[in-house]
Amino acid sequence: MRYVVITGGVISGLGKGTLTSSLSYLLKCHGIKVTTLKIDPYLNYDAGTMNPYQHGEVFVLDDGSEVDLDLGNYERFLDTSLSGRNNITTGKIYKEVIERERRGEYLGSTVQIIPHITNEIKRRIREIGNNSGAQVALIEVGGTVGDIESMPFLEALRELNREKDTESMIFCHVTLVPEVGGNMEQKTKPTQHSVKALREIGIQPDVIFCRSRNKLSPDSVRRISLFTDVNEEGVVSVTDVPNVYLVPDLLRRQGIDRFIISKLGLGAGDFKDIWAEYKNNLVNPKKRVTIALVGKYVELQDAYISHKEAFSHITGKTGIAVDIKWINSDDLLSDISVLEDVHGIIVPGGFGYRGFEGKLRAARFSREREVPYLGICLGFQVAVVEFARNVLGLENASSTEFDPKTPHPVIDLLPEQMGVMDKGGTMRLGSKKVLIKEGSLARELYGKDEVYERHRHRYEVNPVYIDRFEKAGLKFSGTDEDRIRMEIAEMPSNPGMIAVQYHSEFLSRPLNPSVVHEYLVRSALKYREHLVEAAA
Ligand code: GLN
């Protein structure tokens, strides 16, 4: 197996995930089979129980694993579907080792970080490498070099580098080169220190990715190379680009793809830029729409990263750029006028009561003013509750998640969730079949009668109310396999409205974008053109 390890230094948030994804994309374009895995050195078993303010969005895979958002980037860049095994956490490693110890499998020995924890780390990395059929596994190590948490992982990687079944392994380190003073001088000292910390652990980097405002000066490259023993060819400038899908081009222009491929001892095939056309539209969109994203974590856009990316995918396909207007749903309670200038509204998934009433306002605004609306998961439930309260006249209708005593529980706990106490990994999770009714808008959009989509929820439309909804004009056009659970809702009186219980954003890919996000954007453009006509 061949490995490319990506570590980070100086500060967090330098975009290691995007760099890892971009490298994997470049290798793929050279005809090399790759897989990616993320190491998260926290003690949580998985990302599922974490608040989005901690690490951003919780991403969901086909197999129902709740993982770090970087796996979403890997899937989008590689156009592949990964499994929970591609996300290793300290929690998973320790759980496994302690369970083995309880079974007596260590035959009386003292169980220690080295070799027991490190062996389990190596076993999992090898397993991914061998089972994926890939030639190269890219391994992104979360956190910053020097953190206590990441030590066992770096030690395991150092060891892996020396082992017989490792054909080649290269280390890439991502750092920051700040520019300070009146003359904006580039400072390489933080990079020098960070590489020093890495070398103390026994890891010598082969490539240094330097995040900096401007391209590295020849002098900065020389200094970094001199102090770190990294070949000048391996010192790469990573400046900001307007869109993550342009990062591979930035790297390729500096020849780092060929440098890495040759260091790995592989031959570079002909380069085929898979996204060539896709990027044309992305860089030169012909039209624009403004979409309000109404959520409660809007201060941290990473909490909704898959939606942001899905809109990029639509721009690439249609040439319609999307300006997202980030709206804190609670703000709508005092002032709804911020929705006046948008052409469409998306209410994404969420948990907990905070922000719920504001989201209902957004759904009502959409219905009454016929503004295109896309509801995802909680956004679907919001549309249902709004309709119950304001069209069916069911006073105080709600979801039992927010109001357990509501007189009209139009959204209620899934029956199999009764009595579930553990919070981790217990929702209705992962890829499930959705049946789509003939003659519906959804059927027209998907062009087929069944699709697989990823789920993450505990609540659903209460079947008792379905008839009343349908008679009043809220149609359920998609259900689960047993036709008991409602999966898609549409409203013929507001043709730009569609809402889904699943998370279509998780499967949106650059060349195969989410169907419902595309519908929102196209409807928003129509709405915008209609506004212009009306004004004329
Ligand atoms: N809180 C809702 C539920 O559990 C919606 C979940 C979501 O939006 N992901 O059903």
Coordinates of C-alpha atoms and ligand atoms in Angstrom, one line a residue:
M1 CA 0.0 0.0 0.0
R2 CA 1.0 3.6 -0.6
Y3 CA 0.0 6.4 1.7
V4 CA -0.1 10.2 1.6
V5 CA -0.5 11.6 5.1
I6 CA -1.7 15.2 5.6
T7 CA -1.0 16.9 8.9
G8 CA -1.6 20.4 10.0
G9 CA 0.5 22.9 12.0
V10 CA 0.5 26.4 13.5
I11 CA -3.3 26.9 13.7
S12 CA -6.4 24.9 13.0
G13 CA -8.8 25.8 10.2
L14 CA -6.3 26.0 7.4
G15 CA -8.3 23.9 5.1
K16 CA -6.6 20.5 5.4
G17 CA -9.8 18.8 4.3
T18 CA -10.0 20.8 1.1
L19 CA -6.3 20.1 0.4
T20 CA -6.7 16.4 1.0
S21 CA -9.7 16.3 -1.2
S22 CA -8.0 18.3 -3.9
L23 CA -5.0 16.0 -3.9
S24 CA -7.2 13.0 -4.1
Y25 CA -9.0 14.6 -7.1
L26 CA -5.7 15.2 -8.9
L27 CA -4.5 11.7 -8.4
K28 CA -7.8 10.4 -9.7
C29 CA -7.5 12.6 -12.8
H30 CA -4.1 11.0 -13.4
G31 CA -5.8 7.6 -13.5
I32 CA -4.7 6.5 -10.0
K33 CA -7.2 4.7 -7.7
V34 CA -7.4 6.4 -4.4
T35 CA -9.3 6.3 -1.1
T36 CA -9.3 8.9 1.7
L37 CA -9.6 8.6 5.4
K38 CA -9.9 11.0 8.2
I39 CA -8.5 10.7 11.7
D40 CA -10.3 12.7 14.4
P41 CA -8.3 12.6 17.6
Y42 CA -11.3 13.3 19.8
L43 CA -12.7 10.9 22.3
N44 CA -16.3 11.0 20.9
Y45 CA -17.0 7.7 19.2
D46 CA -18.4 9.6 16.2
A47 CA -19.5 13.1 15.2
G48 CA -23.2 12.3 15.7
T49 CA -23.6 13.6 19.2
M50 CA -21.7 16.8 18.6
N51 CA -23.2 20.3 18.3
P52 CA -22.6 21.9 14.9
Y53 CA -20.9 24.8 16.7
Q54 CA -18.1 22.4 17.6
H55 CA -17.0 21.0 14.2
G56 CA -19.7 22.1 11.8
E57 CA -22.1 19.9 10.0
V58 CA -22.5 16.2 11.0
F59 CA -22.2 14.4 7.7
V60 CA -24.1 11.1 7.1
L61 CA -22.9 8.2 4.9
D62 CA -24.9 5.5 3.1
D63 CA -24.2 3.0 5.9
G64 CA -25.7 5.4 8.4
S65 CA -22.4 6.5 10.0
E66 CA -22.4 10.0 11.3
V67 CA -19.0 11.5 10.5
D68 CA -16.8 14.6 10.2
L69 CA -17.8 17.0 7.4
D70 CA -14.5 16.4 5.7
L71 CA -15.8 13.0 4.5
G72 CA -18.4 15.0 2.7
N73 CA -15.6 16.8 0.9
Y74 CA -13.9 13.6 0.0
E75 CA -17.1 12.1 -1.4
R76 CA -17.8 15.2 -3.5
F77 CA -14.2 15.5 -4.8
L78 CA -13.8 11.7 -5.6
D79 CA -17.5 11.1 -6.5
T80 CA -17.5 8.0 -4.4
S81 CA -19.4 6.7 -1.4
L82 CA -17.3 6.0 1.7
S83 CA -18.1 4.0 4.9
G84 CA -17.8 4.8 8.6
R85 CA -14.5 3.0 8.6
N86 CA -13.1 5.9 6.6
N87 CA -13.4 8.0 9.8
I88 CA -11.2 6.9 12.7
T89 CA -11.6 8.5 16.1
T90 CA -9.9 8.1 19.4
G91 CA -13.2 6.9 20.7
K92 CA -13.5 4.1 18.2
I93 CA -9.9 2.9 18.8
Y94 CA -10.1 2.9 22.6
K95 CA -13.5 1.2 22.6
E96 CA -12.1 -1.6 20.5
V97 CA -9.0 -2.0 22.6
I98 CA -10.8 -2.0 25.9
E99 CA -13.4 -4.4 24.7
R100 CA -10.7 -6.8 23.6
E101 CA -9.0 -6.4 26.9
R102 CA -12.3 -7.3 28.7
R103 CA -12.5 -10.5 26.5
G104 CA -9.1 -11.4 27.8
E105 CA -7.5 -11.3 24.3
Y106 CA -4.3 -9.6 25.5
L107 CA -3.5 -12.7 27.6
G108 CA -2.5 -11.0 30.8
S109 CA -0.2 -8.3 29.3
T110 CA -0.3 -4.7 30.4
V111 CA -2.3 -2.8 27.8
Q112 CA -0.6 0.3 26.7
I113 CA -0.8 3.2 24.2
I114 CA 2.3 1.7 22.5
P115 CA 1.9 -0.9 21.1
H116 CA -1.8 -1.7 21.7
I117 CA -3.4 1.5 20.7
T118 CA -0.9 2.2 17.9
N119 CA -1.4 -1.3 16.6
E120 CA -5.1 -0.9 16.5
I121 CA -4.7 2.4 14.6
K122 CA -2.4 0.7 12.1
R123 CA -4.8 -2.2 11.7
R124 CA -7.6 0.1 10.8
I125 CA -5.5 2.2 8.4
R126 CA -4.3 -1.0 6.6
E127 CA -7.9 -2.4 6.5
I128 CA -9.1 0.7 4.7
G129 CA -6.2 0.5 2.3
N130 CA -6.5 -3.1 1.5
N131 CA -10.3 -3.3 1.3
S132 CA -10.8 -0.3 -0.9
G133 CA -8.9 -1.7 -3.9
A134 CA -7.1 1.7 -4.0
Q135 CA -3.5 2.2 -5.0
V136 CA -3.0 5.1 -2.6
A137 CA -4.8 6.0 0.6
L138 CA -4.8 9.6 1.7
I139 CA -4.9 10.0 5.4
E140 CA -5.8 13.4 6.9
V141 CA -4.9 13.8 10.6
G142 CA -7.3 16.2 12.4
G143 CA -6.0 18.7 14.9
T144 CA -2.6 20.4 15.0
V145 CA 0.8 18.8 15.4
G146 CA 1.8 19.2 19.0
D147 CA -1.6 18.4 20.4
I148 CA -1.5 15.6 23.0
E149 CA -4.6 14.0 21.4
S150 CA -2.9 13.4 18.1
M151 CA 0.3 11.9 19.5
P152 CA -0.7 8.2 19.3
F153 CA -1.8 8.6 15.7
L154 CA 1.4 10.3 14.6
E155 CA 3.4 7.6 16.3
A156 CA 1.4 4.9 14.5
L157 CA 1.9 6.7 11.2
R158 CA 5.7 7.0 11.9
E159 CA 5.8 3.2 12.5
L160 CA 3.6 2.4 9.5
N161 CA 6.2 4.2 7.3
R162 CA 8.9 1.7 8.4
E163 CA 6.8 -1.5 7.9
K164 CA 7.3 -4.0 5.2
D165 CA 3.9 -3.9 3.6
T166 CA 4.2 -0.1 3.1
E167 CA 5.5 0.4 -0.4
S168 CA 5.8 4.2 0.0
M169 CA 4.6 6.9 2.2
I170 CA 4.8 10.6 2.0
F171 CA 4.0 13.3 4.5
C172 CA 2.5 16.6 3.7
H173 CA 2.3 19.3 6.3
V174 CA -0.1 22.3 6.1
T175 CA 1.1 25.5 7.7
L176 CA 0.4 29.2 7.8
V177 CA 2.7 31.9 6.5
P178 CA 1.5 35.2 7.9
E179 CA 2.3 38.5 6.4
V180 CA 3.1 41.3 9.0
G181 CA 4.3 44.8 9.3
G182 CA 3.9 47.8 6.9
N183 CA 5.7 46.0 4.1
M184 CA 3.6 42.8 4.6
E185 CA 6.7 40.6 5.0
Q186 CA 6.1 36.9 4.8
K187 CA 7.1 35.2 8.1
T188 CA 8.3 31.6 7.9
K189 CA 9.1 31.1 11.5
P190 CA 5.8 29.5 12.5
T191 CA 6.3 27.0 9.7
Q192 CA 9.9 26.3 10.9
H193 CA 8.6 25.6 14.4
S194 CA 5.8 23.5 13.3
V195 CA 8.0 21.3 11.2
K196 CA 10.4 21.1 14.1
A197 CA 7.6 19.7 16.3
L198 CA 6.8 17.1 13.6
R199 CA 10.5 16.1 13.3
E200 CA 10.7 15.6 17.0
I201 CA 8.1 12.9 16.6
G202 CA 10.2 11.3 14.0
I203 CA 8.3 12.5 10.9
Q204 CA 10.1 14.3 8.1
P205 CA 7.7 16.0 5.7
D206 CA 8.1 15.8 2.0
V207 CA 5.7 18.5 1.1
I208 CA 4.7 21.7 2.8
F209 CA 1.5 23.5 1.9
C210 CA 1.7 27.1 3.0
R211 CA -1.5 29.0 3.4
S212 CA -0.7 32.6 2.7
R213 CA -2.5 35.7 1.5
N214 CA 0.0 36.1 -1.5
K215 CA 2.1 33.6 -3.4
L216 CA 5.2 32.7 -1.5
S217 CA 8.2 34.9 -2.5
P218 CA 11.2 33.0 -3.8
D219 CA 13.0 34.0 -0.6
S220 CA 10.2 32.5 1.6
V221 CA 10.4 29.2 -0.4
R222 CA 14.2 29.2 0.0
R223 CA 14.1 29.7 3.7
I224 CA 11.3 27.1 4.3
S225 CA 13.2 24.6 2.2
L226 CA 16.5 25.4 4.1
F227 CA 15.0 25.0 7.6
T228 CA 12.8 22.1 6.9
D229 CA 14.9 19.9 4.6
V230 CA 12.0 19.9 2.1
N231 CA 13.0 20.2 -1.5
E232 CA 12.0 23.6 -3.0
E233 CA 9.7 21.8 -5.4
G234 CA 7.8 20.5 -2.4
V235 CA 7.0 23.9 -1.0
V236 CA 3.6 25.0 -2.3
S237 CA 1.8 28.3 -2.0
V238 CA -1.9 27.9 -1.2
T239 CA -3.6 31.3 -1.6
D240 CA -7.3 31.8 -1.3
V241 CA -9.5 31.0 -4.3
P242 CA -13.1 31.9 -4.8
N243 CA -14.4 28.3 -4.8
V244 CA -13.0 25.0 -3.3
Y245 CA -13.3 23.3 -6.7
L246 CA -10.6 25.5 -8.0
V247 CA -8.0 24.4 -5.4
P248 CA -6.9 21.4 -7.5
D249 CA -5.9 23.8 -10.4
L250 CA -4.0 26.0 -7.9
L251 CA -2.0 22.9 -6.8
R252 CA -1.5 21.5 -10.3
R253 CA -0.1 24.8 -11.6
Q254 CA 2.8 24.3 -9.1
G255 CA 3.4 20.7 -10.3
I256 CA 2.8 19.1 -6.9
D257 CA 0.7 16.3 -8.4
R258 CA 3.6 15.0 -10.4
F259 CA 6.0 15.6 -7.6
I260 CA 3.9 13.4 -5.2
I261 CA 3.2 10.7 -7.8
S262 CA 6.9 10.3 -8.5
K263 CA 7.7 10.3 -4.8
L264 CA 5.2 7.5 -4.4
G265 CA 6.9 5.5 -7.1
L266 CA 3.9 5.6 -9.4
G267 CA 3.7 6.7 -13.0
A268 CA 1.4 9.6 -13.8
G269 CA -1.1 8.7 -16.5
D270 CA -2.6 11.2 -18.9
F271 CA -4.2 13.9 -17.0
K272 CA -8.0 14.2 -17.6
D273 CA -9.7 17.1 -15.8
I274 CA -13.0 15.5 -14.9
W275 CA -14.5 18.9 -14.0
A276 CA -13.3 20.9 -17.0
E277 CA -16.8 21.9 -18.1
Y278 CA -18.3 22.1 -14.7
K279 CA -15.8 24.7 -13.7
N280 CA -16.6 26.9 -16.7
N281 CA -20.0 27.7 -15.4
L282 CA -18.7 28.0 -11.9
V283 CA -16.3 30.7 -12.9
N284 CA -18.6 32.5 -15.4
P285 CA -22.2 32.2 -14.2
K286 CA -24.7 33.8 -16.6
K287 CA -27.5 34.5 -14.0
R288 CA -27.8 35.0 -10.3
V289 CA -30.4 34.3 -7.6
T290 CA -30.5 35.1 -3.9
I291 CA -31.6 32.2 -1.7
A292 CA -32.3 32.7 2.0
L293 CA -30.9 30.0 4.2
V294 CA -32.9 30.1 7.4
G295 CA -31.2 28.2 10.2
K296 CA -30.0 28.6 13.7
Y297 CA -26.3 28.1 13.3
V298 CA -25.8 30.6 10.5
E299 CA -22.9 32.3 12.2
L300 CA -20.9 29.2 11.4
Q301 CA -21.4 28.5 7.7
D302 CA -19.7 25.1 8.0
A303 CA -22.8 23.9 9.9
Y304 CA -24.5 24.0 6.4
I305 CA -21.5 23.2 4.2
S306 CA -23.2 20.5 2.2
H307 CA -26.0 22.9 1.2
K308 CA -23.4 25.5 0.2
E309 CA -21.6 22.9 -1.9
A310 CA -24.9 21.6 -3.4
F311 CA -25.6 25.2 -4.7
S312 CA -22.1 25.3 -6.2
H313 CA -22.9 22.1 -8.0
I314 CA -26.1 23.6 -9.4
T315 CA -24.1 26.7 -10.6
G316 CA -21.7 24.4 -12.3
K317 CA -24.6 22.6 -14.1
T318 CA -26.9 25.5 -14.9
G319 CA -24.7 28.7 -14.9
I320 CA -27.0 30.2 -12.2
A321 CA -25.0 31.6 -9.3
V322 CA -26.5 31.4 -5.9
D323 CA -25.9 34.2 -3.4
I324 CA -26.9 32.7 0.0
K325 CA -28.5 35.2 2.4
W326 CA -27.8 33.7 5.8
I327 CA -30.7 34.3 8.1
N328 CA -31.0 33.5 11.8
S329 CA -34.5 32.1 12.1
D330 CA -35.1 33.8 15.4
D331 CA -34.7 37.2 13.7
L332 CA -37.7 36.5 11.6
L333 CA -39.9 36.7 14.7
S334 CA -39.4 40.4 14.9
D335 CA -38.7 41.3 11.3
I336 CA -39.9 39.2 8.3
S337 CA -39.0 41.9 5.8
V338 CA -35.5 40.5 5.4
L339 CA -37.2 37.9 3.2
E340 CA -38.6 40.5 0.8
D341 CA -35.6 40.6 -1.5
V342 CA -34.9 36.9 -1.8
H343 CA -35.9 34.6 -4.7
G344 CA -36.1 31.4 -2.8
I345 CA -35.9 30.0 0.8
I346 CA -34.2 26.9 2.1
V347 CA -34.9 25.6 5.6
P348 CA -32.3 22.9 6.3
G349 CA -32.3 20.2 9.0
G350 CA -32.0 20.9 12.7
F351 CA -32.8 19.8 16.2
G352 CA -34.3 21.4 19.3
Y353 CA -36.9 24.1 19.8
R354 CA -34.7 27.2 19.4
G355 CA -35.3 28.7 16.0
F356 CA -38.3 26.6 15.2
E357 CA -41.0 29.4 15.4
G358 CA -38.9 31.6 13.2
K359 CA -38.6 28.8 10.6
L360 CA -42.4 28.5 10.7
R361 CA -42.6 32.2 9.7
A362 CA -40.4 31.6 6.7
A363 CA -42.6 28.7 5.6
R364 CA -45.7 30.8 6.0
F365 CA -44.1 33.7 4.0
S366 CA -43.2 31.2 1.3
R367 CA -46.7 29.8 1.1
E368 CA -48.6 33.1 1.2
R369 CA -46.3 34.9 -1.2
E370 CA -45.6 31.9 -3.4
V371 CA -41.9 32.2 -2.9
P372 CA -40.0 29.0 -3.9
Y373 CA -39.2 26.9 -0.8
L374 CA -37.0 23.9 -0.1
G375 CA -37.5 22.1 3.2
I376 CA -34.9 19.5 4.2
C377 CA -35.6 17.2 7.2
L378 CA -36.6 19.7 9.9
G379 CA -37.4 22.1 7.1
F380 CA -39.9 19.5 5.8
Q381 CA -41.5 19.1 9.2
V382 CA -41.6 22.9 9.5
A383 CA -43.7 23.1 6.3
V384 CA -46.1 20.5 7.6
V385 CA -46.6 22.2 11.0
E386 CA -47.1 25.6 9.4
F387 CA -49.7 24.1 7.1
A388 CA -51.4 22.4 10.0
R389 CA -51.6 25.6 12.0
N390 CA -52.5 28.2 9.3
V391 CA -54.4 26.2 6.7
L392 CA -56.0 23.4 8.6
G393 CA -56.5 25.7 11.6
L394 CA -55.1 23.3 14.1
E395 CA -54.2 25.6 16.9
N396 CA -50.8 25.0 18.5
A397 CA -50.1 22.0 16.2
S398 CA -46.4 21.1 16.6
S399 CA -43.8 18.4 16.6
T400 CA -43.7 16.4 19.9
E401 CA -39.9 17.0 19.7
F402 CA -40.7 20.6 20.7
D403 CA -44.1 20.4 22.5
P404 CA -44.8 17.0 23.9
K405 CA -48.2 18.1 25.0
T406 CA -49.4 19.7 21.8
P407 CA -53.1 19.0 21.0
H408 CA -52.2 18.3 17.4
P409 CA -49.0 16.2 17.2
V410 CA -48.7 16.4 13.4
I411 CA -45.0 15.5 13.7
D412 CA -44.4 12.6 16.1
L413 CA -41.7 10.2 17.2
L414 CA -41.1 7.3 14.8
P415 CA -42.6 4.2 16.4
E416 CA -39.4 2.4 16.6
Q417 CA -37.8 5.3 18.5
M418 CA -40.1 4.8 21.6
G419 CA -37.9 3.8 24.5
V420 CA -34.6 4.5 22.8
M421 CA -32.5 6.2 25.4
D422 CA -29.0 6.3 23.9
K423 CA -28.4 9.4 21.7
G424 CA -25.4 8.1 19.7
G425 CA -26.1 6.4 16.4
T426 CA -29.8 5.6 17.2
M427 CA -31.7 7.8 14.7
R428 CA -33.2 6.6 11.5
L429 CA -29.9 6.9 9.6
G430 CA -28.3 6.4 6.3
S431 CA -29.5 5.4 2.8
K432 CA -33.1 4.3 2.5
K433 CA -35.4 3.7 -0.5
V434 CA -37.9 6.4 -1.3
L435 CA -40.9 5.6 -3.5
I436 CA -42.2 8.4 -5.7
K437 CA -45.8 8.7 -6.8
E438 CA -46.8 9.0 -10.4
G439 CA -48.0 12.3 -11.6
S440 CA -46.2 14.3 -8.9
L441 CA -43.7 17.1 -9.3
A442 CA -41.2 14.9 -7.5
R443 CA -41.6 12.2 -10.2
E444 CA -41.1 14.7 -12.9
L445 CA -37.9 16.0 -11.2
Y446 CA -36.3 12.6 -10.5
G447 CA -37.6 10.9 -13.6
K448 CA -38.0 7.6 -11.8
D449 CA -40.3 5.9 -9.3
E450 CA -37.7 5.2 -6.6
V451 CA -34.5 6.7 -5.3
Y452 CA -32.1 6.1 -2.5
E453 CA -31.4 9.1 -0.2
R454 CA -29.6 9.6 3.1
H455 CA -31.6 10.1 6.3
R456 CA -31.0 11.4 9.8
H457 CA -34.2 11.9 11.9
R458 CA -36.2 10.6 14.9
Y459 CA -39.6 12.2 14.0
E460 CA -42.0 11.9 11.1
V461 CA -45.4 13.0 9.8
N462 CA -48.0 11.5 12.0
P463 CA -50.0 9.2 9.7
V464 CA -53.3 10.1 11.5
Y465 CA -53.3 13.5 9.8
I466 CA -52.3 12.6 6.3
D467 CA -55.8 12.6 4.8
R468 CA -56.5 16.0 6.1
F469 CA -53.3 17.4 4.7
E470 CA -53.9 16.0 1.3
K471 CA -57.5 17.2 1.0
A472 CA -56.4 20.7 1.9
G473 CA -53.6 20.7 -0.7
L474 CA -50.4 19.5 0.9
K475 CA -49.6 16.4 -1.1
F476 CA -47.2 13.7 0.0
S477 CA -45.6 12.5 -3.2
G478 CA -42.9 10.3 -1.8
T479 CA -43.0 7.6 0.9
D480 CA -40.7 5.0 2.4
E481 CA -40.8 1.4 1.1
D482 CA -43.7 0.4 3.2
R483 CA -45.7 3.5 2.2
I484 CA -46.2 4.5 5.8
R485 CA -43.6 7.2 6.3
M486 CA -43.9 10.4 4.4
E487 CA -40.7 11.4 2.6
I488 CA -41.7 14.2 0.1
A489 CA -44.2 17.0 0.3
E490 CA -45.4 19.4 -2.4
M491 CA -48.0 22.1 -2.6
P492 CA -49.7 22.6 -6.0
S493 CA -50.8 26.0 -4.9
N494 CA -47.2 27.0 -4.4
P495 CA -45.4 25.3 -7.3
G496 CA -41.9 26.3 -6.3
M497 CA -42.3 24.5 -3.0
I498 CA -40.9 21.0 -2.3
A499 CA -39.9 19.5 1.0
V500 CA -38.1 16.2 1.8
Q501 CA -37.6 14.3 5.0
Y502 CA -34.2 13.1 3.7
H503 CA -31.0 15.0 3.3
S504 CA -30.5 15.3 -0.4
E505 CA -27.5 17.6 0.2
F506 CA -25.4 14.7 1.3
L507 CA -25.5 13.0 -2.1
S508 CA -25.0 16.1 -4.2
R509 CA -21.9 15.8 -6.3
P510 CA -20.3 18.3 -8.8
L511 CA -21.4 16.3 -11.8
N512 CA -24.6 14.9 -10.3
P513 CA -26.2 17.6 -8.1
S514 CA -29.1 17.3 -5.8
V515 CA -32.4 17.3 -7.8
V516 CA -34.4 19.3 -5.3
H517 CA -31.7 22.0 -4.8
E518 CA -31.6 22.4 -8.6
Y519 CA -35.4 22.8 -8.6
L520 CA -35.2 25.5 -5.9
V521 CA -32.6 27.4 -7.9
R522 CA -34.5 27.1 -11.2
S523 CA -37.7 28.1 -9.5
A524 CA -36.0 31.0 -7.8
L525 CA -34.8 32.2 -11.2
K526 CA -38.3 32.0 -12.6
Y527 CA -39.6 33.9 -9.6
R528 CA -37.0 36.6 -10.1
E529 CA -37.8 37.0 -13.7
H530 CA -41.5 37.1 -12.9
L531 CA -40.7 40.0 -10.4
V532 CA -38.9 41.9 -13.0
E533 CA -41.8 41.5 -15.5
A534 CA -44.3 42.5 -12.9
A535 CA -42.3 45.7 -12.2
A536 CA -42.0 46.6 -15.9
Ligands
GLN1 N1 -35.2 17.0 14.6 C1 -35.9 16.4 13.6 C2 -36.0 14.9 13.8 O1 -35.2 14.3 14.5 C3 -35.2 16.7 12.2 C4 -33.9 16.1 12.1 C5 -33.1 16.8 11.0 O2 -33.4 17.8 10.5 N2 -31.9 16.2 10.7 O3 -36.8 14.2 13.1

